[in-house]
Amino acid sequence: MAESLAEFLRRVRVQVDEALDRWLPKPPVCPDIVSEAMRYSVFAGGKRLRPVLVVAAAEATAAHPGGAHAVEGADALRLALPSACAIELIHTYSLIHDDLPAMDNDALRRGRPTLHTIYGDGIAILAGDGLHAEAFTLLAREPAHSGDAAALAARKLRVIRVVGEAAGPAGMVGGQAIDLQAADQVPGYRVTLDRDGLRAMHARKTGALIRAAAVSGAIMTGAADDLVAAIERYAADLGLAFQIIDDVLDVEGTPEQLGKTTGKDAAADKPTYPSLYGIEASRGLAGECVSRARQTLADAGLITSQLTAILDWVVSRKN
Amino acid sequence: MAESLAEFLRRVRVQVDEALDRWLPKPPVCPDIVSEAMRYSVFAGGKRLRPVLVVAAAEATAAHPGGAHAVEGADALRLALPSACAIELIHTYSLIHDDLPAMDNDALRRGRPTLHTIYGDGIAILAGDGLHAEAFTLLAREPAHSGDAAALAARKLRVIRVVGEAAGPAGMVGGQAIDLQAADQVPGYRVTLDRDGLRAMHARKTGALIRAAAVSGAIMTGAADDLVAAIERYAADLGLAFQIIDDVLDVEGTPEQLGKTTGKDAAADKPTYPSLYGIEASRGLAGECVSRARQTLADAGLITSQLTAILDWVVSRKN
């Protein structure tokens, strides 16, 4: 019987949490306070969307009849797990830094006090930096062996480059900088975003790492280039739908549902999908993204995979 | 005729600056403000100690008679340049973050206003994060080709792991966290450092990345394991000597000489070599490190390389 989405999500989360606990450095290798602070944020009960995408893309491409290399299901998970964990570490570091008073100044995240409210801004910056470095160490180190050593090394290097570009100035970091400028938080450098500018900002800020997650899973199983390209198109639409729904939930959700402060975007006079399109049209746009992504999967012969179920999860979520 | 240290330093700095300019992303690949901010700090006229070490270690091991692989001089530089630049990007990001009000709160660095005093703390955090990610992207990407593809990929992955561990929670980030605790900047987490604790803190905070620099140069030329180990022992002593002299200059130097605020350690009541040993004994300790490092080079057959000249440079510097 096919695995349900709920079963799949539970399986990935258990595997990812177990691997993160094993792979994150512990004292005396690193100081107590850094270990404590990193783990506080990493094990805060996130959705693990990015790891779920890495594993779903790996399992879907491994099972694909046109795959260049035959990869067993268990092998796909083992190949994907380091990328899944590394990308979650990068996502977590970005949340820690974004929550700082110098950025979005958030006191609540995933239903708990943000890291800097507990340890101060200095340790929060360092914990983020530590997770960031650790992500790349992990990508270079794991898995240590898997069949052809030269092929494994080439895939690891390709993933490191994809993840580095997605996380860096051209991707996530660049998007967050534009977001600060749009919220008039950089004196003398304000930018005004129209609809295209908003989409381009989100394509960097959240889209780039979501695309990198799906692409990494496909690369690690040795998927052919056209399959990797299809996975990337799918993830671009998924990422945009995810962000639109995020904007909508910031208006419609409650702090109890979301585990974070709501109404922040409007309070900060930030441009959002609801503010530029209205709530109804925003949900419509998210639906269009999902339709396009579903068609991409159908055309690529991936429609029966968990990648399809993830689309519905992302737009129907309440947090 | 042998190249003088001054000629060597000039050659490496010109090559590194040219490569950094070429490899750092530019608009429209990344937003203007991120590019401006990253370049402001990267091209601030630093000593480039870490790149100099990478290249010196690469050229010394390439010319070594016991080297496992014959590497021409020009090839050694080409192999070393990406690591040299990537490690300088990581060093630069760490200075940007350390200068923030949440950490050391410095307004002056290399004779110019620190980044956050110009763009604000948010953009400074992001510029640092951008340089951090870019360092790993660069290590995975460059050089694109060099003889045996499988050997090159294996060396790149080893360097990424060495650099990631040195920069991360077990290394630089961990050391900076202990430094914050020692300066009583983390309420409830103060630590008191004795002489061993001070040395251990510096071995993480500045020593780890200096060791990684020298080791990366040796790895990229394919040096045998015992040669890499000798280079690492040399760099551990060099790094400690460098830090001791740094502490001494903070007491004896002027802001004009150093291009940064002086007397900060004493003002912050931070433990330093001069505060725990006195100035004279501190200089003596630095001298002992240099003697040990020189012996390590002699034993390894590397005494005629620029690695020897770098030892004298580091302890005789005035800034």
Coordinates of N, CA and C in Angstrom, one line a residue, chain A residues 142-273:
Chain A
E142 N 29.3 13.8 4.7 CA 28.4 12.7 4.6 C 27.6 12.7 3.3
P143 N 27.2 11.5 2.8 CA 27.6 10.2 3.3 C 29.1 9.9 3.0
A144 N 29.8 9.2 3.9 CA 31.2 9.0 3.7 C 31.5 8.1 2.5
H145 N 30.6 7.1 2.3 CA 30.8 6.2 1.2 C 29.5 5.9 0.5
S146 N 29.5 5.6 -0.8 CA 28.3 5.1 -1.4 C 28.7 4.8 -2.9
G147 N 28.9 3.5 -3.1 CA 29.3 3.0 -4.4 C 30.5 3.7 -5.0
D148 N 30.4 4.3 -6.2 CA 31.5 4.9 -6.9 C 31.9 6.2 -6.2
A149 N 33.1 6.2 -5.7 CA 33.6 7.3 -4.9 C 33.7 8.6 -5.7
A150 N 34.2 8.5 -7.0 CA 34.3 9.7 -7.8 C 32.9 10.3 -8.1
A151 N 31.9 9.4 -8.4 CA 30.6 10.0 -8.6 C 30.0 10.6 -7.4
L152 N 30.2 10.0 -6.2 CA 29.7 10.6 -5.0 C 30.4 12.0 -4.7
A153 N 31.7 12.1 -4.9 CA 32.4 13.3 -4.7 C 31.9 14.4 -5.6
A154 N 31.7 14.1 -6.9 CA 31.2 15.1 -7.9 C 29.8 15.5 -7.5
R155 N 28.9 14.6 -7.0 CA 27.6 15.0 -6.6 C 27.6 15.9 -5.4
K156 N 28.5 15.6 -4.4 CA 28.6 16.4 -3.2 C 29.0 17.8 -3.5
L157 N 30.0 17.9 -4.4 CA 30.5 19.3 -4.8 C 29.4 20.1 -5.5
R158 N 28.6 19.4 -6.3 CA 27.5 20.1 -7.0 C 26.5 20.6 -6.0
V159 N 26.2 19.7 -5.1 CA 25.2 20.1 -4.0 C 25.7 21.3 -3.2
I160 N 27.0 21.3 -2.8 CA 27.6 22.4 -2.0 C 27.4 23.7 -2.8
R161 N 27.7 23.6 -4.1 CA 27.6 24.8 -4.9 C 26.2 25.3 -5.0
V162 N 25.3 24.4 -5.3 CA 23.8 24.8 -5.4 C 23.3 25.4 -4.1
V163 N 23.7 24.8 -3.0 CA 23.2 25.2 -1.7 C 23.9 26.6 -1.3
G164 N 25.2 26.7 -1.6 CA 25.9 27.9 -1.3 C 25.4 29.1 -2.1
E165 N 25.1 28.9 -3.4 CA 24.5 29.9 -4.2 C 23.1 30.3 -3.7
A166 N 22.3 29.3 -3.3 CA 21.0 29.6 -2.9 C 20.9 30.3 -1.5
A167 N 21.9 30.0 -0.7 CA 21.9 30.7 0.7 C 22.6 32.0 0.6
G168 N 23.4 32.3 -0.4 CA 24.3 33.5 -0.4 C 23.7 34.7 -1.0
P169 N 24.6 35.7 -1.4 CA 24.2 37.0 -1.8 C 23.2 37.0 -3.0
A170 N 23.3 36.0 -3.8 CA 22.4 35.9 -5.0 C 21.1 35.4 -4.6
G171 N 21.0 34.7 -3.4 CA 19.8 34.0 -3.0 C 19.2 34.6 -1.7
M172 N 19.2 33.7 -0.7 CA 18.5 34.1 0.5 C 19.0 35.4 1.2
V173 N 20.3 35.5 1.3 CA 20.8 36.7 1.9 C 20.4 38.0 1.1
G174 N 20.5 37.9 -0.2 CA 20.1 39.0 -1.1 C 18.7 39.4 -0.9
G175 N 17.8 38.3 -0.8 CA 16.4 38.6 -0.6 C 16.1 39.2 0.7
Q176 N 16.7 38.8 1.7 CA 16.5 39.4 3.1 C 17.0 40.9 3.1
A177 N 18.1 41.2 2.3 CA 18.5 42.6 2.2 C 17.5 43.4 1.5
I178 N 16.9 42.9 0.5 CA 15.9 43.7 -0.3 C 14.7 43.9 0.6
D179 N 14.3 42.8 1.4 CA 13.2 42.9 2.3 C 13.4 44.0 3.4
L180 N 14.7 44.1 3.9 CA 15.0 45.2 4.8 C 14.8 46.6 4.2
Q181 N 15.3 46.7 2.9 CA 15.2 47.9 2.2 C 13.7 48.3 2.0
A182 N 12.9 47.3 1.6 CA 11.5 47.6 1.3 C 10.8 48.0 2.6
A183 N 11.2 47.5 3.8 CA 10.6 47.9 5.0 C 11.2 49.2 5.6
D184 N 12.0 49.8 4.7 CA 12.7 51.1 5.1 C 13.5 51.0 6.4
Q185 N 14.2 49.9 6.5 CA 15.1 49.7 7.7 C 16.6 50.0 7.4
V186 N 16.9 50.4 6.1 CA 18.2 50.8 5.8 C 18.2 52.2 5.3
P187 N 18.5 53.2 6.3 CA 18.3 54.6 5.9 C 19.1 55.0 4.7
G188 N 18.4 55.6 3.7 CA 19.1 56.1 2.5 C 19.0 55.0 1.4
Y189 N 18.5 53.8 1.7 CA 18.5 52.7 0.7 C 17.1 52.1 0.5
R190 N 16.1 52.9 0.8 CA 14.7 52.3 0.6 C 14.4 52.0 -0.8
V191 N 13.8 50.8 -1.0 CA 13.3 50.4 -2.3 C 11.8 50.2 -2.2
T192 N 11.1 50.5 -3.3 CA 9.7 50.3 -3.4 C 9.4 49.1 -4.3
L193 N 8.7 48.1 -3.8 CA 8.5 46.9 -4.6 C 7.1 46.9 -5.2
D194 N 7.1 46.7 -6.6 CA 5.8 46.5 -7.2 C 5.6 44.9 -7.3
R195 N 4.6 44.5 -8.0 CA 4.3 43.0 -8.0 C 5.5 42.2 -8.5
D196 N 6.1 42.6 -9.6 CA 7.3 41.9 -10.1 C 8.4 41.9 -9.0
G197 N 8.6 43.1 -8.4 CA 9.7 43.2 -7.4 C 9.5 42.3 -6.2
L198 N 8.2 42.2 -5.8 CA 7.8 41.4 -4.7 C 8.1 39.9 -5.0
R199 N 7.7 39.5 -6.2 CA 8.0 38.1 -6.6 C 9.5 37.8 -6.7
A200 N 10.3 38.8 -7.2 CA 11.7 38.6 -7.4 C 12.4 38.5 -6.0
M201 N 11.9 39.3 -5.1 CA 12.4 39.3 -3.7 C 12.2 38.0 -3.0
H202 N 11.0 37.5 -3.2 CA 10.6 36.1 -2.6 C 11.4 35.0 -3.3
A203 N 11.6 35.1 -4.6 CA 12.3 34.1 -5.3 C 13.7 33.9 -4.7
R204 N 14.3 35.1 -4.2 CA 15.6 35.0 -3.5 C 15.4 34.5 -2.1
K205 N 14.5 35.2 -1.3 CA 14.5 35.1 0.1 C 14.1 33.7 0.6
T206 N 13.0 33.2 0.1 CA 12.6 31.8 0.5 C 12.7 30.9 -0.7
G207 N 12.5 31.4 -1.9 CA 12.4 30.5 -3.1 C 13.8 29.8 -3.4
A208 N 14.9 30.5 -3.3 CA 16.2 29.9 -3.7 C 16.5 28.6 -2.8
L209 N 16.3 28.7 -1.5 CA 16.7 27.5 -0.7 C 15.7 26.4 -0.9
I210 N 14.4 26.7 -1.2 CA 13.4 25.6 -1.4 C 13.8 24.9 -2.8
R211 N 14.1 25.7 -3.8 CA 14.6 25.1 -5.0 C 15.8 24.3 -4.8
A212 N 16.8 24.8 -4.0 CA 18.0 24.1 -3.8 C 17.7 22.7 -3.1
A213 N 16.7 22.7 -2.2 CA 16.4 21.5 -1.5 C 16.0 20.4 -2.4
A214 N 15.0 20.7 -3.3 CA 14.5 19.7 -4.2 C 15.6 19.3 -5.2
V215 N 16.4 20.3 -5.7 CA 17.4 20.0 -6.7 C 18.5 19.1 -6.0
S216 N 18.9 19.3 -4.7 CA 19.9 18.6 -4.1 C 19.5 17.1 -4.0
G217 N 18.2 16.9 -3.6 CA 17.7 15.5 -3.6 C 17.9 14.8 -4.9
A218 N 17.6 15.5 -6.0 CA 17.7 14.8 -7.3 C 19.2 14.6 -7.7
I219 N 20.0 15.6 -7.4 CA 21.4 15.4 -7.7 C 22.0 14.2 -7.0
M220 N 21.7 14.1 -5.7 CA 22.3 13.0 -4.9 C 22.0 11.6 -5.4
T221 N 20.8 11.4 -6.1 CA 20.5 10.1 -6.6 C 21.1 10.0 -8.0
G222 N 21.7 11.0 -8.5 CA 22.3 10.9 -9.9 C 21.3 11.1 -11.0
A223 N 20.2 11.8 -10.7 CA 19.2 12.0 -11.7 C 19.7 12.7 -13.0
A224 N 19.2 12.4 -14.1 CA 19.6 13.0 -15.4 C 19.3 14.5 -15.4
D225 N 20.0 15.3 -16.2 CA 19.8 16.8 -16.1 C 18.4 17.3 -16.4
D226 N 17.7 16.6 -17.3 CA 16.3 17.1 -17.6 C 15.4 16.8 -16.5
L227 N 15.7 15.8 -15.7 CA 14.8 15.5 -14.5 C 15.1 16.5 -13.4
V228 N 16.4 16.8 -13.3 CA 16.8 17.8 -12.3 C 16.1 19.2 -12.6
A229 N 16.1 19.5 -13.9 CA 15.5 20.8 -14.4 C 14.0 20.8 -14.1
A230 N 13.3 19.6 -14.3 CA 11.9 19.6 -14.0 C 11.6 19.7 -12.5
I231 N 12.5 19.1 -11.7 CA 12.3 19.2 -10.2 C 12.5 20.7 -9.8
E232 N 13.4 21.4 -10.5 CA 13.7 22.8 -10.1 C 12.5 23.7 -10.5
R233 N 11.9 23.4 -11.7 CA 10.7 24.2 -12.1 C 9.5 23.9 -11.1
Y234 N 9.4 22.7 -10.7 CA 8.3 22.3 -9.7 C 8.6 23.1 -8.4
A235 N 9.8 23.1 -8.0 CA 10.1 23.7 -6.7 C 10.0 25.2 -6.7
A236 N 10.2 25.8 -7.9 CA 10.1 27.3 -8.0 C 8.6 27.6 -7.8
D237 N 7.7 26.8 -8.4 CA 6.3 27.1 -8.2 C 5.8 26.8 -6.8
L238 N 6.3 25.7 -6.3 CA 6.0 25.3 -4.9 C 6.4 26.4 -3.9
G239 N 7.7 26.9 -4.1 CA 8.2 28.0 -3.2 C 7.4 29.2 -3.3
L240 N 6.9 29.6 -4.5 CA 6.1 30.8 -4.6 C 4.8 30.6 -3.9
A241 N 4.1 29.5 -4.1 CA 2.9 29.2 -3.4 C 3.0 29.2 -1.9
F242 N 4.1 28.6 -1.4 CA 4.4 28.6 0.0 C 4.5 30.0 0.5
Q243 N 5.2 30.9 -0.2 CA 5.4 32.3 0.3 C 4.0 33.0 0.3
I244 N 3.3 32.9 -0.8 CA 2.0 33.6 -0.8 C 1.1 33.2 0.4
I245 N 1.0 31.8 0.6 CA 0.2 31.4 1.8 C 0.8 31.9 3.1
D246 N 2.1 32.0 3.2 CA 2.7 32.6 4.4 C 2.2 34.0 4.6
D247 N 2.2 34.8 3.5 CA 1.7 36.2 3.6 C 0.2 36.2 4.0
V248 N -0.6 35.3 3.5 CA -2.0 35.2 3.8 C -2.2 34.8 5.3
L249 N -1.4 33.9 5.7 CA -1.5 33.4 7.1 C -1.1 34.5 8.1
D250 N -0.2 35.4 7.7 CA 0.2 36.5 8.5 C -0.9 37.5 8.8
V251 N -1.9 37.5 7.8 CA -3.1 38.3 7.9 C -4.2 37.6 8.7
E252 N -4.4 36.3 8.2 CA -5.6 35.6 8.7 C -5.4 34.7 10.0
G253 N -4.1 34.4 10.2 CA -3.8 33.4 11.3 C -3.7 34.1 12.6
T254 N -3.7 33.3 13.7 CA -3.5 33.8 15.0 C -2.1 33.3 15.5
P255 N -1.6 34.1 16.5 CA -0.3 33.7 17.0 C -0.3 32.3 17.6
E256 N -1.5 31.8 18.1 CA -1.6 30.5 18.7 C -1.4 29.4 17.6
Q257 N -2.1 29.7 16.4 CA -2.0 28.7 15.3 C -0.5 28.7 14.8
L258 N 0.1 29.9 14.6 CA 1.3 30.0 13.9 C 2.5 29.9 14.7
G259 N 2.4 30.1 16.0 CA 3.6 30.0 16.9 C 4.5 31.2 16.7
K260 N 4.0 32.2 16.0 CA 4.8 33.4 15.9 C 3.9 34.7 15.9
T261 N 4.5 35.8 16.0 CA 3.7 37.1 16.0 C 3.0 37.2 14.6
T262 N 1.8 37.6 14.6 CA 1.1 37.8 13.3 C 0.9 39.3 13.1
G263 N 0.5 39.6 11.8 CA 0.2 41.0 11.5 C 1.4 41.9 11.5
K264 N 2.6 41.2 11.5 CA 3.8 42.0 11.5 C 4.1 42.7 10.2
D265 N 3.7 42.0 9.1 CA 4.0 42.6 7.7 C 3.2 44.0 7.6
A266 N 1.9 43.9 7.9 CA 1.1 45.2 7.8 C 1.6 46.2 8.8
A267 N 2.0 45.8 10.0 CA 2.5 46.8 11.0 C 3.8 47.4 10.5
A268 N 4.6 46.7 9.8 CA 5.9 47.2 9.3 C 5.7 47.9 7.9
D269 N 4.5 47.9 7.4 CA 4.2 48.5 6.1 C 5.0 47.8 5.0
K270 N 5.1 46.5 5.2 CA 5.9 45.7 4.2 C 4.9 45.3 3.0
P271 N 5.4 45.4 1.8 CA 4.6 44.9 0.7 C 4.5 43.4 0.8
T272 N 3.2 42.9 0.6 CA 3.0 41.4 0.7 C 2.0 41.1 -0.4
Y273 N 1.8 39.8 -0.7 CA 0.7 39.4 -1.6 C -0.6 39.9 -1.3

